[in-house]
Coordinates of C-alpha atoms and ligand atoms in Angstrom, one line a residue:
M1 CA 15.1 31.7 -24.0
A2 CA 12.8 34.4 -25.1
S3 CA 11.4 32.1 -27.8
Q4 CA 10.2 29.8 -25.0
E5 CA 7.8 32.3 -23.5
G6 CA 4.9 31.4 -25.7
F7 CA 5.2 27.6 -25.1
N8 CA 2.1 27.6 -22.9
Q9 CA 3.5 24.8 -20.7
S10 CA 2.8 24.3 -17.0
P11 CA 5.8 25.0 -14.7
P12 CA 7.4 22.0 -13.0
Y13 CA 5.2 20.5 -10.3
V14 CA 7.7 20.7 -7.5
D15 CA 8.1 22.4 -4.1
V16 CA 4.5 21.7 -3.3
D17 CA 3.2 21.3 0.3
L18 CA 1.6 18.0 0.1
F19 CA -0.4 18.5 3.3
A20 CA -1.3 22.2 3.4
S21 CA -2.4 22.1 -0.2
D22 CA -4.7 19.1 0.3
Q23 CA -7.9 20.3 2.0
P24 CA -9.6 16.9 2.1
L25 CA -6.5 15.3 3.7
K26 CA -6.5 17.9 6.5
E27 CA -10.2 17.3 7.1
V28 CA -10.1 13.5 7.1
V29 CA -7.0 13.4 9.3
A30 CA -8.7 15.6 11.9
A31 CA -12.0 13.7 11.7
N32 CA -10.2 10.4 12.4
G33 CA -8.6 11.6 15.6
A34 CA -5.2 12.8 14.4
E35 CA -5.8 16.6 14.5
D36 CA -2.9 17.1 16.9
E37 CA -0.6 15.8 14.2
A38 CA -1.3 18.7 11.8
L39 CA 1.9 20.6 12.4
L40 CA 4.1 17.6 12.0
L41 CA 2.2 16.5 8.9
A42 CA 2.6 19.9 7.4
A43 CA 6.4 19.7 7.9
F44 CA 6.3 16.2 6.4
G45 CA 4.3 17.4 3.4
R46 CA 6.7 20.2 2.7
R47 CA 9.7 17.8 2.9
W48 CA 8.2 15.2 0.6
G49 CA 6.9 17.7 -2.0
A50 CA 10.3 19.3 -2.3
A51 CA 12.0 19.4 -5.7
D52 CA 14.9 17.3 -4.4
M53 CA 12.5 14.5 -3.5
I54 CA 10.9 14.5 -6.9
E55 CA 14.3 14.3 -8.5
Q56 CA 15.4 11.5 -6.2
A57 CA 12.2 9.6 -7.2
R58 CA 13.1 9.9 -10.8
L59 CA 16.6 8.6 -10.2
A60 CA 15.5 5.7 -8.0
N61 CA 13.1 4.5 -10.8
E62 CA 15.4 5.1 -13.8
N63 CA 18.2 3.2 -12.1
P64 CA 16.6 -0.1 -11.1
P65 CA 18.3 -2.5 -8.7
K66 CA 20.9 -5.0 -10.0
L67 CA 21.4 -8.6 -8.9
H68 CA 24.9 -9.9 -8.1
A69 CA 24.2 -13.6 -7.8
Y70 CA 28.0 -14.5 -8.1
D71 CA 31.3 -12.7 -7.7
A72 CA 34.0 -12.6 -10.4
K73 CA 35.4 -16.0 -9.3
G74 CA 32.0 -17.8 -9.4
F75 CA 31.3 -17.8 -5.7
R76 CA 27.7 -17.0 -4.6
R77 CA 27.1 -13.4 -3.4
D78 CA 23.3 -13.1 -3.5
V79 CA 23.2 -9.4 -3.0
V80 CA 21.2 -6.7 -4.7
E81 CA 22.7 -3.3 -5.4
Y82 CA 20.3 -0.4 -5.3
H83 CA 20.8 3.2 -6.6
P84 CA 21.6 5.7 -3.8
S85 CA 18.2 7.4 -4.3
Y86 CA 16.4 4.2 -3.2
H87 CA 18.5 4.2 0.0
H88 CA 17.7 7.9 0.3
F89 CA 14.0 7.1 0.4
L90 CA 14.4 4.3 2.9
K91 CA 16.4 6.6 5.1
E92 CA 13.7 9.2 4.9
S93 CA 10.8 6.8 5.6
I94 CA 12.5 4.9 8.3
G95 CA 13.7 8.1 9.8
A96 CA 10.0 9.2 9.9
N97 CA 9.2 5.8 11.5
L98 CA 6.8 4.7 8.8
H99 CA 8.0 1.1 9.3
A100 CA 7.3 1.0 13.0
S101 CA 5.3 3.9 14.4
T102 CA 2.3 1.7 15.1
W103 CA 4.3 -0.6 17.4
T104 CA 5.9 -0.3 20.8
A105 CA 9.4 -1.8 21.3
E106 CA 7.6 -4.9 22.6
G107 CA 5.6 -5.3 19.5
E108 CA 2.4 -4.1 21.1
R109 CA 0.0 -1.7 19.2
E110 CA 0.7 1.9 19.8
D111 CA -2.2 4.0 21.0
A112 CA -4.5 5.9 18.6
P113 CA -4.0 7.8 16.4
A114 CA -0.9 6.0 15.4
E115 CA -2.4 4.2 12.4
V116 CA -4.1 7.3 11.1
A117 CA -1.1 9.5 11.6
R118 CA 1.1 7.0 9.8
A119 CA -1.4 6.5 7.0
A120 CA -1.6 10.2 6.3
R121 CA 2.2 10.2 5.8
C122 CA 2.1 7.1 3.6
Y123 CA -0.6 8.8 1.5
M124 CA 1.8 11.7 0.8
V125 CA 4.8 9.4 0.2
A126 CA 2.9 7.4 -2.4
Q127 CA 2.5 10.6 -4.4
V128 CA 6.3 10.8 -4.7
E129 CA 8.0 7.4 -4.6
N130 CA 6.1 4.1 -4.0
G131 CA 8.7 1.4 -4.7
H132 CA 10.6 1.8 -1.4
M133 CA 7.4 1.5 0.5
N134 CA 7.4 -2.2 -0.1
P135 CA 10.0 -3.0 2.6
V136 CA 8.6 -0.2 4.8
T137 CA 5.1 -1.8 4.8
M138 CA 6.4 -5.4 5.0
T139 CA 8.6 -4.5 8.0
R140 CA 5.7 -2.9 9.9
A141 CA 3.4 -5.8 9.0
A142 CA 5.8 -8.6 9.8
V143 CA 6.0 -7.3 13.4
A144 CA 2.3 -8.4 13.9
A145 CA 3.4 -12.0 13.3
L146 CA 6.8 -11.9 15.0
A147 CA 5.4 -10.5 18.2
R148 CA 3.6 -13.8 18.7
Q149 CA 6.9 -15.5 19.4
P150 CA 8.7 -13.1 21.8
D151 CA 11.3 -15.6 23.0
V152 CA 12.7 -15.6 19.5
T153 CA 12.0 -12.1 18.3
A154 CA 12.1 -9.7 21.3
E155 CA 15.8 -8.6 20.8
M156 CA 15.3 -8.3 17.1
L157 CA 12.2 -6.2 17.4
K158 CA 14.1 -3.7 19.5
K159 CA 16.2 -3.1 16.4
V160 CA 13.3 -3.0 14.0
V161 CA 11.6 -0.1 15.9
T162 CA 14.7 2.2 15.8
R163 CA 14.5 5.0 13.3
H164 CA 17.9 4.0 11.9
Y165 CA 18.1 2.8 8.3
D166 CA 21.1 0.5 8.2
S167 CA 21.7 -1.0 4.7
S168 CA 24.9 -2.8 5.7
F169 CA 25.1 -6.5 4.9
R170 CA 25.9 -7.9 8.4
P171 CA 24.3 -10.2 11.0
W172 CA 21.4 -8.5 12.7
E173 CA 23.1 -8.5 16.0
E174 CA 25.7 -6.1 14.6
K175 CA 23.3 -3.7 13.0
F176 CA 21.6 -0.5 14.3
G177 CA 18.3 -0.9 12.4
L178 CA 16.6 -3.8 10.6
T179 CA 14.1 -4.3 7.8
L180 CA 11.9 -7.4 7.2
G181 CA 10.5 -9.1 4.1
I182 CA 7.8 -11.7 3.6
A183 CA 8.3 -14.9 1.6
M184 CA 5.1 -16.8 1.0
T185 CA 4.4 -17.1 -2.7
E186 CA 5.6 -20.2 -4.6
R187 CA 5.4 -21.1 -8.2
Q188 CA 2.6 -23.6 -7.8
G189 CA 0.6 -21.4 -5.5
G190 CA 0.5 -17.7 -4.4
T191 CA -3.1 -17.2 -3.3
D192 CA -3.4 -20.9 -2.3
V193 CA -0.4 -21.0 0.1
R194 CA -1.6 -24.4 1.4
T195 CA 0.0 -25.8 -1.7
N196 CA 3.4 -24.6 -0.6
I197 CA 6.0 -27.3 -1.0
T198 CA 9.0 -25.6 0.8
R199 CA 9.8 -28.1 3.6
A200 CA 11.0 -27.3 7.1
E201 CA 12.9 -29.9 9.1
P202 CA 13.6 -29.4 12.8
T203 CA 17.3 -29.2 13.8
S204 CA 19.1 -28.8 17.2
D205 CA 18.8 -25.0 17.1
G206 CA 15.8 -24.3 14.8
Y207 CA 14.6 -25.5 11.4
E208 CA 16.1 -26.1 8.0
L209 CA 14.0 -24.8 5.1
T210 CA 14.4 -26.2 1.6
G211 CA 12.4 -25.0 -1.3
H212 CA 11.8 -22.2 -3.7
K213 CA 10.0 -18.8 -3.4
W214 CA 8.7 -17.4 -6.6
F215 CA 8.3 -13.8 -5.5
V216 CA 10.3 -12.3 -2.6
S217 CA 10.5 -8.5 -2.7
A218 CA 13.1 -6.4 -0.9
P219 CA 15.6 -9.3 -0.8
M220 CA 18.2 -7.2 1.1
S221 CA 15.9 -7.3 4.1
D222 CA 17.6 -8.6 7.3
A223 CA 15.1 -11.4 7.8
F224 CA 12.0 -12.9 6.1
L225 CA 8.8 -14.1 7.5
A226 CA 8.4 -17.3 5.5
L227 CA 5.9 -20.1 5.2
A228 CA 7.0 -23.7 4.8
Q229 CA 5.5 -27.1 5.4
A230 CA 6.5 -28.6 8.8
K231 CA 5.3 -32.0 10.1
D232 CA 2.0 -30.6 11.2
G233 CA 1.3 -28.4 8.2
P234 CA 2.0 -24.9 6.9
T235 CA 4.1 -23.1 9.5
A236 CA 5.6 -19.6 9.8
F237 CA 9.3 -19.1 10.2
L238 CA 11.7 -16.2 10.6
V239 CA 14.6 -16.7 8.2
P240 CA 17.5 -14.4 8.8
R241 CA 20.2 -13.4 6.2
F242 CA 22.9 -14.7 8.6
R243 CA 22.8 -17.8 10.7
P244 CA 23.2 -17.5 14.4
D245 CA 26.9 -18.5 14.0
G246 CA 27.5 -15.4 11.8
T247 CA 27.8 -17.2 8.5
V248 CA 25.6 -16.2 5.5
N249 CA 22.3 -18.1 5.5
A250 CA 21.6 -20.2 2.4
L251 CA 19.2 -17.9 0.5
E252 CA 20.1 -17.9 -3.2
F253 CA 18.8 -15.1 -5.3
Q254 CA 18.1 -16.7 -8.7
R255 CA 16.6 -13.8 -10.7
L256 CA 15.2 -10.3 -10.4
K257 CA 11.7 -10.0 -11.7
D258 CA 11.4 -7.7 -14.7
K259 CA 8.4 -5.8 -13.5
L260 CA 5.8 -3.5 -15.2
G261 CA 6.2 -1.0 -12.4
N262 CA 7.5 -0.8 -8.8
R263 CA 10.9 -0.6 -10.5
S264 CA 12.9 1.1 -7.8
N265 CA 12.2 -2.0 -5.6
A266 CA 13.7 -5.4 -6.2
S267 CA 11.7 -8.6 -6.3
T268 CA 13.5 -11.9 -6.6
E269 CA 13.0 -15.6 -7.1
M270 CA 14.7 -17.1 -4.1
E271 CA 15.9 -20.6 -3.3
F272 CA 16.1 -21.8 0.3
D273 CA 18.9 -24.4 0.3
K274 CA 18.7 -25.8 3.8
A275 CA 18.3 -22.2 5.1
F276 CA 18.2 -21.7 8.8
G277 CA 14.9 -20.5 10.3
W278 CA 13.2 -20.0 13.7
R279 CA 9.6 -21.1 14.1
I280 CA 7.0 -18.4 14.7
G281 CA 3.8 -19.7 16.3
G282 CA 2.9 -23.4 16.4
E283 CA 3.5 -26.0 13.7
G284 CA 0.5 -25.9 11.4
D285 CA -0.5 -22.4 12.5
G286 CA 1.4 -20.7 9.7
I287 CA -1.6 -19.3 7.8
A288 CA -3.3 -17.8 10.9
T289 CA 0.1 -16.4 12.0
I290 CA 0.8 -14.8 8.6
M291 CA -2.8 -13.4 8.3
A292 CA -2.1 -11.0 11.2
S293 CA 0.5 -9.4 8.9
V294 CA -1.6 -9.6 5.8
Q295 CA -4.3 -7.4 7.2
L296 CA -1.8 -4.6 7.7
T297 CA -0.2 -4.9 4.2
R298 CA -3.7 -4.9 2.7
A299 CA -4.6 -1.7 4.6
D300 CA -1.4 -0.2 3.3
C301 CA -2.3 -1.1 -0.2
A302 CA -5.5 0.8 0.1
V303 CA -3.8 3.9 1.6
G304 CA -1.0 3.7 -1.0
S305 CA -3.5 3.5 -4.0
A306 CA -5.4 6.4 -2.6
G307 CA -2.1 8.3 -2.5
L308 CA -1.3 7.3 -6.1
M309 CA -4.7 8.6 -7.1
R310 CA -4.1 11.9 -5.3
G311 CA -0.7 12.2 -7.0
A312 CA -2.2 11.8 -10.4
L313 CA -5.1 14.2 -9.6
A314 CA -2.7 16.8 -8.4
Q315 CA -0.7 16.6 -11.6
A316 CA -3.8 16.8 -13.7
L317 CA -5.2 19.8 -11.8
Y318 CA -1.8 21.6 -11.9
H319 CA -1.5 21.2 -15.6
A320 CA -5.1 22.2 -16.3
R321 CA -4.6 25.3 -14.2
H322 CA -1.5 26.4 -16.2
R323 CA -2.3 25.3 -19.7
N324 CA -4.4 27.5 -22.0
V325 CA -6.6 26.1 -24.7
F326 CA -9.0 28.2 -26.9
N327 CA -7.9 31.3 -25.0
K328 CA -8.6 30.2 -21.5
P329 CA -7.1 27.9 -18.9
L330 CA -8.0 24.2 -19.4
S331 CA -9.2 24.3 -15.8
D332 CA -11.9 26.8 -16.9
Q333 CA -13.3 24.7 -19.7
P334 CA -16.6 23.3 -18.5
L335 CA -16.0 19.8 -19.8
M336 CA -12.6 19.5 -18.3
R337 CA -14.0 20.9 -15.0
A338 CA -16.6 18.1 -15.0
V339 CA -13.8 15.5 -15.3
L340 CA -11.5 17.1 -12.7
A341 CA -14.2 17.5 -10.2
D342 CA -15.4 13.9 -10.6
L343 CA -11.8 12.7 -10.1
A344 CA -11.4 14.9 -7.1
L345 CA -14.6 13.5 -5.6
E346 CA -13.3 9.9 -6.1
V347 CA -10.1 10.8 -4.3
E348 CA -12.0 12.3 -1.3
A349 CA -14.0 9.1 -1.1
A350 CA -10.9 6.8 -1.3
L351 CA -9.1 8.8 1.2
A352 CA -12.0 8.9 3.6
L353 CA -12.5 5.2 3.4
A354 CA -8.8 4.4 3.8
L355 CA -8.4 6.6 6.8
R356 CA -11.6 5.4 8.4
L357 CA -10.2 1.9 8.1
C358 CA -7.0 3.0 9.8
R359 CA -9.2 4.6 12.6
S360 CA -10.7 1.1 13.1
L361 CA -7.3 -0.4 13.3
D362 CA -6.4 2.3 15.9
L363 CA -9.4 1.4 18.0
S364 CA -9.6 -2.3 17.4
A365 CA -7.9 -3.3 20.7
A366 CA -10.4 -1.3 22.7
K367 CA -13.7 -1.9 20.9
D368 CA -15.0 -5.2 19.5
S369 CA -17.2 -3.3 17.0
E370 CA -14.1 -1.5 15.6
R371 CA -12.2 -4.8 15.4
A372 CA -15.0 -6.3 13.4
R373 CA -15.1 -3.2 11.2
A374 CA -11.4 -3.4 10.5
R375 CA -11.7 -7.1 9.7
L376 CA -14.5 -6.6 7.2
L377 CA -13.4 -3.3 5.7
T378 CA -9.8 -4.2 5.1
P379 CA -10.5 -6.5 2.1
V380 CA -13.4 -4.2 1.1
A381 CA -11.3 -1.0 1.0
K382 CA -8.4 -2.7 -0.7
Y383 CA -10.7 -4.2 -3.3
W384 CA -12.3 -1.0 -4.3
I385 CA -9.6 1.6 -3.9
C386 CA -6.9 -0.5 -5.5
K387 CA -9.2 -1.4 -8.4
Q388 CA -10.1 2.2 -9.0
A389 CA -6.5 3.4 -9.2
P390 CA -5.4 2.2 -12.6
A391 CA -8.4 3.6 -14.5
F392 CA -8.2 6.7 -12.4
V393 CA -4.6 7.3 -13.2
A394 CA -5.3 6.7 -16.9
E395 CA -8.0 9.4 -16.8
A396 CA -5.7 11.9 -15.0
M397 CA -3.0 11.1 -17.5
E398 CA -5.4 12.1 -20.3
C399 CA -6.0 15.4 -18.6
V400 CA -2.3 16.2 -19.0
G401 CA -2.5 15.4 -22.7
G402 CA 0.5 14.2 -24.6
N403 CA 3.0 15.2 -21.9
G404 CA 1.2 12.8 -19.6
F405 CA 2.3 9.9 -21.8
I406 CA 5.9 10.9 -21.7
E407 CA 8.4 9.4 -19.2
E408 CA 9.7 12.8 -17.9
S409 CA 6.2 13.5 -16.5
V410 CA 5.5 11.4 -13.4
M411 CA 2.3 10.0 -14.9
P412 CA 3.8 6.9 -16.6
R413 CA 5.4 5.9 -13.3
L414 CA 2.1 6.3 -11.4
Y415 CA 0.3 4.4 -14.1
R416 CA 2.7 1.5 -14.0
E417 CA 2.6 1.4 -10.3
A418 CA -1.1 1.3 -9.9
P419 CA -2.0 -2.3 -10.8
V420 CA 0.5 -4.0 -8.4
N421 CA -1.6 -3.1 -5.4
T422 CA -4.6 -5.0 -6.9
I423 CA -2.4 -8.1 -7.3
W424 CA -0.2 -8.6 -4.3
E425 CA -1.5 -9.1 -0.8
G426 CA -4.7 -10.7 -2.1
S427 CA -6.0 -10.1 -5.6
G428 CA -9.6 -8.9 -6.2
N429 CA -11.4 -12.2 -6.1
V430 CA -9.4 -13.3 -3.1
L431 CA -10.5 -10.3 -1.2
C432 CA -14.1 -11.0 -2.1
L433 CA -13.7 -14.5 -0.8
D434 CA -12.1 -13.1 2.3
V435 CA -15.3 -11.1 3.0
L436 CA -17.3 -14.3 2.6
R437 CA -14.9 -16.1 4.9
M438 CA -15.6 -13.5 7.6
L439 CA -19.3 -14.1 7.1
A440 CA -18.8 -17.8 7.5
Q441 CA -16.6 -17.4 10.6
D442 CA -18.4 -14.5 12.4
R443 CA -21.6 -13.8 10.6
D444 CA -23.1 -11.7 13.4
A445 CA -20.1 -9.4 13.6
A446 CA -20.0 -8.9 9.8
L447 CA -23.6 -8.2 9.5
G448 CA -23.4 -5.9 12.5
V449 CA -20.8 -3.8 10.7
V450 CA -23.1 -3.6 7.7
A451 CA -26.0 -2.6 9.9
E452 CA -23.9 0.1 11.6
I453 CA -22.8 1.6 8.2
K454 CA -26.4 1.4 6.9
K455 CA -27.7 3.3 10.0
A456 CA -25.1 6.0 9.6
A457 CA -25.5 6.4 5.8
G458 CA -29.2 5.4 5.5
D459 CA -30.7 8.7 4.3
L460 CA -28.0 9.4 1.7
P461 CA -29.1 8.9 -1.9
G462 CA -29.1 5.3 -2.9
A463 CA -27.8 4.1 0.5
K464 CA -30.8 2.1 1.6
E465 CA -31.0 0.2 -1.6
A466 CA -27.3 -0.4 -1.6
A467 CA -27.4 -1.7 2.0
S468 CA -30.3 -4.0 1.3
F469 CA -28.5 -5.4 -1.7
V470 CA -25.4 -6.0 0.4
E471 CA -27.3 -7.5 3.2
Q472 CA -29.2 -9.9 0.9
S473 CA -26.2 -10.9 -1.0
L474 CA -24.1 -11.5 2.1
A475 CA -26.8 -13.1 4.1
N476 CA -27.4 -15.7 1.4
P477 CA -24.3 -15.7 -0.6
G478 CA -25.4 -18.9 -2.4
S479 CA -22.2 -19.0 -4.4
D480 CA -19.1 -16.8 -4.7
F481 CA -20.5 -15.7 -8.0
V482 CA -22.2 -12.6 -6.5
A483 CA -19.4 -11.6 -4.2
R484 CA -17.9 -8.9 -6.4
A485 CA -21.2 -7.0 -6.7
A486 CA -21.7 -7.2 -3.0
V487 CA -18.2 -6.1 -2.1
E488 CA -18.2 -3.2 -4.6
R489 CA -21.6 -1.9 -3.2
L490 CA -20.4 -2.3 0.3
A491 CA -17.2 -0.3 -0.5
L492 CA -19.2 2.5 -2.0
L493 CA -21.6 2.6 0.9
A494 CA -18.7 2.5 3.4
A495 CA -16.9 5.2 1.5
A496 CA -20.0 7.4 1.7
E497 CA -20.4 6.7 5.4
A498 CA -16.7 7.5 6.0
M499 CA -17.2 10.8 4.1
R500 CA -20.2 11.6 6.2
A501 CA -18.4 10.7 9.5
A502 CA -15.6 13.1 8.4
S503 CA -18.2 15.8 7.6
L504 CA -16.9 16.1 4.0
P505 CA -19.1 18.5 2.1
F506 CA -19.5 16.3 -0.9
T507 CA -20.8 13.2 0.7
E508 CA -24.2 13.6 -0.9
A509 CA -22.6 14.2 -4.3
F510 CA -20.6 11.0 -3.9
A511 CA -23.7 9.0 -2.9
S512 CA -25.9 10.5 -5.6
T513 CA -23.4 9.8 -8.4
R514 CA -22.1 6.4 -7.2
L515 CA -24.8 4.8 -5.1
A516 CA -27.9 6.3 -6.7
G517 CA -26.3 7.4 -9.9
E518 CA -27.9 6.8 -13.3
G519 CA -25.0 8.5 -15.0
G520 CA -22.4 6.9 -17.2
E521 CA -19.3 4.8 -16.4
T522 CA -16.5 7.3 -17.0
Y523 CA -15.3 10.2 -15.0
G524 CA -17.2 13.4 -16.0
A525 CA -20.2 11.3 -17.2
R526 CA -21.7 10.4 -13.8
G527 CA -24.1 13.3 -13.5
L528 CA -22.2 15.3 -11.0
A529 CA -24.2 18.5 -10.3
R530 CA -22.6 21.7 -11.7
A531 CA -23.0 23.3 -8.3
S532 CA -20.4 20.9 -6.8
V533 CA -17.7 21.5 -9.4
D534 CA -16.1 24.7 -8.3
R535 CA -15.6 23.8 -4.7
L536 CA -14.4 20.3 -5.4
I537 CA -11.7 21.6 -7.7
Q538 CA -10.8 24.3 -5.3
R539 CA -10.4 21.9 -2.4
A540 CA -8.1 19.6 -4.5
M541 CA -6.0 22.3 -6.3
P542 CA -2.4 21.8 -5.2
E543 CA -1.6 25.5 -4.9
Ligands
FAD601 C1 5.8 -7.1 -7.9 C2 5.4 -8.3 -7.0 C3 6.1 -8.4 -5.8 C4 5.7 -9.5 -5.0 N1 6.3 -9.7 -3.8 C5 6.0 -10.7 -3.0 C6 6.7 -10.9 -1.8 O1 7.6 -10.2 -1.4 N2 6.4 -12.0 -1.0 C7 5.4 -12.9 -1.4 O2 5.2 -13.8 -0.7 N3 4.7 -12.7 -2.6 C8 5.0 -11.6 -3.4 N4 4.3 -11.4 -4.5 C9 3.3 -12.4 -5.0 C10 1.9 -12.0 -4.8 O3 1.5 -11.9 -3.5 C11 1.1 -13.0 -5.6 O4 1.4 -12.9 -7.0 C12 -0.4 -12.9 -5.4 O5 -0.7 -13.3 -4.1 C13 -1.2 -13.8 -6.3 O6 -0.8 -15.1 -6.3 P1 -0.4 -15.8 -7.7 O7 0.5 -14.9 -8.5 O8 0.1 -17.2 -7.4 O9 -1.8 -15.9 -8.5 P2 -2.9 -17.0 -8.4 O10 -3.0 -17.4 -7.0 O11 -2.7 -18.0 -9.4 O12 -4.2 -16.1 -8.7 C14 -4.5 -15.7 -10.1 C15 -5.8 -15.0 -10.1 O13 -6.8 -16.0 -9.6 C16 -7.7 -15.4 -8.7 N5 -8.1 -16.4 -7.8 C17 -7.4 -17.2 -6.9 N6 -8.2 -18.0 -6.3 C18 -9.5 -17.9 -6.7 C19 -10.7 -18.5 -6.5 N7 -10.9 -19.4 -5.5 N8 -11.8 -18.0 -7.1 C20 -11.7 -17.0 -8.0 N9 -10.5 -16.4 -8.4 C21 -9.4 -16.9 -7.7 C22 -6.8 -14.3 -8.0 O14 -7.6 -13.3 -7.5 C23 -6.0 -13.8 -9.1 O15 -6.6 -12.8 -9.8 C24 4.6 -10.4 -5.4 C25 4.0 -10.2 -6.6 C26 4.3 -9.1 -7.4 C27 3.6 -8.9 -8.7

């Protein structure tokens, strides 16, 4: 062992307090109305940063789920077997109520700061294990749609909102806790769900669904919010794993997707072979019904990607702190400090924007202006934060050097995980089109949000010019062609405004390097002032 003393390697990044060691997180949580949660969040941060959790995350991802489509005699089974570590995480997250803390047992919104308090936890979870968050986020989002049909879902929702993770394969009536999946995407159309060809025929006790779903994640969920064509058009259904008579419903799992990342979580191709379903909402109202859920999954993508970025940054900072090069720690080398500080600034902005969006979700029932802000900023925040994450993680990986490219470090997992949030729940272009849709539907409300952000951010460097650009582009969109430029500028402006609203000390630095910046494209090349560097690194250092 003595020969290992000069190895100059950083110690394992474990047993970190993910809340207490994250100064920007503490400030943003408090500024968005969840200051009373600090003690609970600190306990959560210690739990999730523990060595045991980091090890469980490795196991859950190195032992991906297995499909058992048939049994030994050729009878259909259609079950997915997960590693115990995956179940461990679902037990933790559901035990912490991340799947339901924003809902009452009746499917009504919980009071503020439920969204912000949950998002702060999800941000920490994303740093450790992200795959299991798919059923967690879909369960909480599906409630928004299911609550529209209480005659069908009221009893089931009571079991959704328990903190009991029950992985048994039984009819929902016999279980102590339930999870929900979402089945929209088909082969011929994911974004364009109007092209769905799965059919729904009414029966004496519900509907029979026949068709194929090209992506259905978390297939061991107890029921799926699904879209199918009924007589009057696309319609939402709740499709349980077991029929009301207790027999297994006709959901055939054909294949597991062999995915780039998100490997602890299973995603299937699924056939509905006259599967039983209850209608949710009116016939033909399916897209509107499902959009209530999609807003929440999109917000979760933004929070999750901000968390992935924080996870990668923490690894980079920790390594740089402990690794010596040319006789001093990497974290003391000026050029590395420029990169680390710039990365840290990006995380502060992503976090501030994501939690400000959650604040709007918290307040949207009480205030029209916050509802409009949540509507506009959900696609905007998802667009920008999720799109930043892959390049961000790559840069952080580079800070860790060769070790960052090796599987045992967490970096490859974070890197593989990052792109999925840009694709599912609305890819980049689709989010830009969604912003334009809001303008078409409620132009005054959308421009009112922009005006409000402009007023609050107006004297920050570059803010006026950015706001004018956004207003002009959105007021006269002409064609979709300009939408990305407008949405990106709006995201930067909204992030700067969210940082200011949270009194973050580097709001000006963000605005001057991103909104007014004449610097380069890459981290460390954007002209961040030297004076900002020390404190940005200090605020982000996970020790
Ligand atoms: C790991 C994983 C798990 C998933 N799990 C689920 C699940 O559980 N349930 C579910 O329903 N789905 C799931 N999906 C599917 C996912 O939601 C879709 O892949 C996504 O919505 C995109 O749809 P698509 O793949 O059909 O791509 P397309 O709709 O073909 O889109 C391809 C590209 O075209 C762009 N585009 C689309 N329309 C326009 C336009 N008008 N103008 C310009 N550009 C446009 C999109 O932004 C995208 O970049 C999952 C996907 C993945 C990768």
